[in-house]
Amino acid sequence: QVQLVESGGGLVQTGGSLELSCVVSGDGSNYYSIAWFRQAPGKEREGLACIDSSSGRTIYGDSVRGRFTISRDNAKNTVYLQMDNLTPEDPATYSCAATIIPTILRTGMDYWGKGTLVTVSS
């Protein structure tokens, strides 16, 4: 079992920045790649970014490439999502998930966190 706990959500102004954290724990957790997703009310869950467990290779979705940055601190068992230049299109519940094969497809995830809410004010 792998557990994931997100934090760092909150209210930010348009154009502002926010950093989300995902603490990963459990047996074999260091072998999993970690991805970030978001889901806004009435919309499908969207894959944003993924970071490989060993190589650090990253994958980004088109909607956030160039604005969001995923990183990993293995010593702290934590994956971060730095979000810059936030817009009114970004509010959602942001969740991290663990996957053996690096991907941002939601069907490829093995474990999920509960999420953290991000709100953007205009």
Coordinates of C-alpha atoms in Angstrom, one line a residue:
Q1 CA 0.0 0.0 0.0
V2 CA 1.1 3.5 -0.8
Q3 CA -0.3 6.6 0.9
L4 CA -0.3 10.1 -0.6
V5 CA -1.1 13.3 1.3
E6 CA -1.4 16.6 -0.5
S7 CA -1.1 20.0 1.0
G8 CA -0.5 23.6 0.0
G9 CA -3.8 24.5 -1.6
G10 CA -5.5 27.8 -0.9
L11 CA -6.6 31.1 -2.4
V12 CA -4.4 33.0 -4.7
Q13 CA -4.9 36.0 -7.0
T14 CA -4.8 35.7 -10.8
G15 CA -1.2 35.8 -11.9
G16 CA 0.0 34.5 -8.6
S17 CA 1.9 31.4 -7.7
L18 CA 1.3 28.4 -5.4
E19 CA 3.3 25.3 -4.5
L20 CA 1.6 22.1 -3.8
S21 CA 3.3 19.2 -1.9
C22 CA 2.6 15.5 -2.0
V23 CA 4.1 13.3 0.8
V24 CA 4.4 9.7 -0.3
S25 CA 4.8 6.8 2.1
G26 CA 4.3 3.1 2.3
D27 CA 6.0 -0.1 1.2
G28 CA 7.8 0.3 -2.1
S29 CA 6.7 3.9 -2.5
N30 CA 10.1 5.0 -3.8
Y31 CA 9.6 2.8 -6.8
Y32 CA 6.5 4.8 -8.0
S33 CA 6.4 7.7 -10.3
I34 CA 4.1 10.4 -9.1
A35 CA 1.6 12.4 -11.1
W36 CA -0.5 15.4 -10.4
F37 CA -4.1 15.7 -11.5
R38 CA -6.9 18.3 -11.1
Q39 CA -10.7 18.2 -11.3
A40 CA -13.0 21.2 -11.4
P41 CA -16.7 20.9 -10.7
G42 CA -18.5 19.4 -13.7
K43 CA -15.3 18.6 -15.5
E44 CA -13.3 15.4 -16.1
R45 CA -10.1 14.8 -14.1
E46 CA -7.2 16.2 -16.0
G47 CA -3.6 14.9 -15.9
L48 CA -1.1 17.7 -15.4
A49 CA 2.4 16.4 -14.8
C50 CA 4.3 13.3 -13.9
I51 CA 7.8 12.7 -12.6
D52 CA 9.7 9.4 -13.0
S53 CA 10.8 7.6 -9.7
S54 CA 14.4 7.1 -10.7
S55 CA 15.4 9.2 -13.7
G56 CA 13.5 12.3 -12.8
R57 CA 12.1 12.5 -16.3
T58 CA 9.0 14.6 -16.5
I59 CA 5.8 14.7 -18.5
Y60 CA 3.5 17.6 -18.8
G61 CA 0.0 18.2 -20.1
D62 CA -0.5 20.8 -22.8
S63 CA -2.6 23.1 -20.6
V64 CA 0.2 23.6 -18.0
R65 CA 3.4 23.1 -19.8
G66 CA 5.6 26.2 -19.2
R67 CA 3.5 27.4 -16.2
F68 CA 3.7 24.4 -13.8
T69 CA 6.8 22.6 -12.7
I70 CA 6.9 19.2 -11.1
S71 CA 9.9 18.2 -8.9
R72 CA 10.8 15.5 -6.4
D73 CA 12.8 15.4 -3.2
N74 CA 13.4 11.8 -2.5
A75 CA 15.1 12.5 0.9
K76 CA 11.8 14.0 2.0
N77 CA 9.6 11.5 0.1
T78 CA 7.8 14.6 -1.3
V79 CA 6.8 15.6 -4.8
Y80 CA 6.0 19.3 -5.5
L81 CA 4.0 21.1 -8.1
Q82 CA 5.0 24.7 -8.6
M83 CA 2.2 26.6 -10.2
D84 CA 2.9 30.0 -11.7
N85 CA 0.8 32.6 -13.5
L86 CA -2.4 31.1 -12.2
T87 CA -5.6 32.0 -14.1
P88 CA -9.3 31.7 -13.5
E89 CA -9.1 28.4 -15.5
D90 CA -7.0 26.8 -12.8
P91 CA -9.3 26.4 -9.8
A92 CA -9.9 22.8 -8.9
T93 CA -9.1 20.1 -6.5
Y94 CA -5.6 19.0 -7.1
S95 CA -4.6 15.4 -6.4
C96 CA -1.4 13.4 -6.6
A97 CA -1.3 9.8 -7.6
A98 CA 1.3 7.0 -7.8
T99 CA 2.0 4.9 -10.9
I100 CA 4.5 2.3 -11.9
I101 CA 4.6 3.5 -15.5
P102 CA 5.1 7.3 -15.8
T103 CA 2.0 8.7 -17.4
I104 CA -0.6 11.4 -16.9
L105 CA -3.5 9.2 -17.9
R106 CA -5.8 8.8 -14.9
T107 CA -6.4 5.1 -15.8
G108 CA -2.8 4.4 -15.2
M109 CA -2.7 5.3 -11.5
D110 CA -2.5 2.8 -8.7
Y111 CA -3.0 5.0 -5.7
W112 CA -4.5 8.4 -5.1
G113 CA -4.4 11.1 -2.5
K114 CA -7.5 12.9 -1.3
G115 CA -6.7 16.2 -2.9
T116 CA -6.2 19.8 -1.9
L117 CA -8.4 22.7 -3.1
V118 CA -7.0 25.6 -5.2
T119 CA -9.0 28.8 -5.7
V120 CA -8.0 31.7 -7.9
S121 CA -9.5 35.1 -7.4
S122 CA -9.7 37.7 -10.2

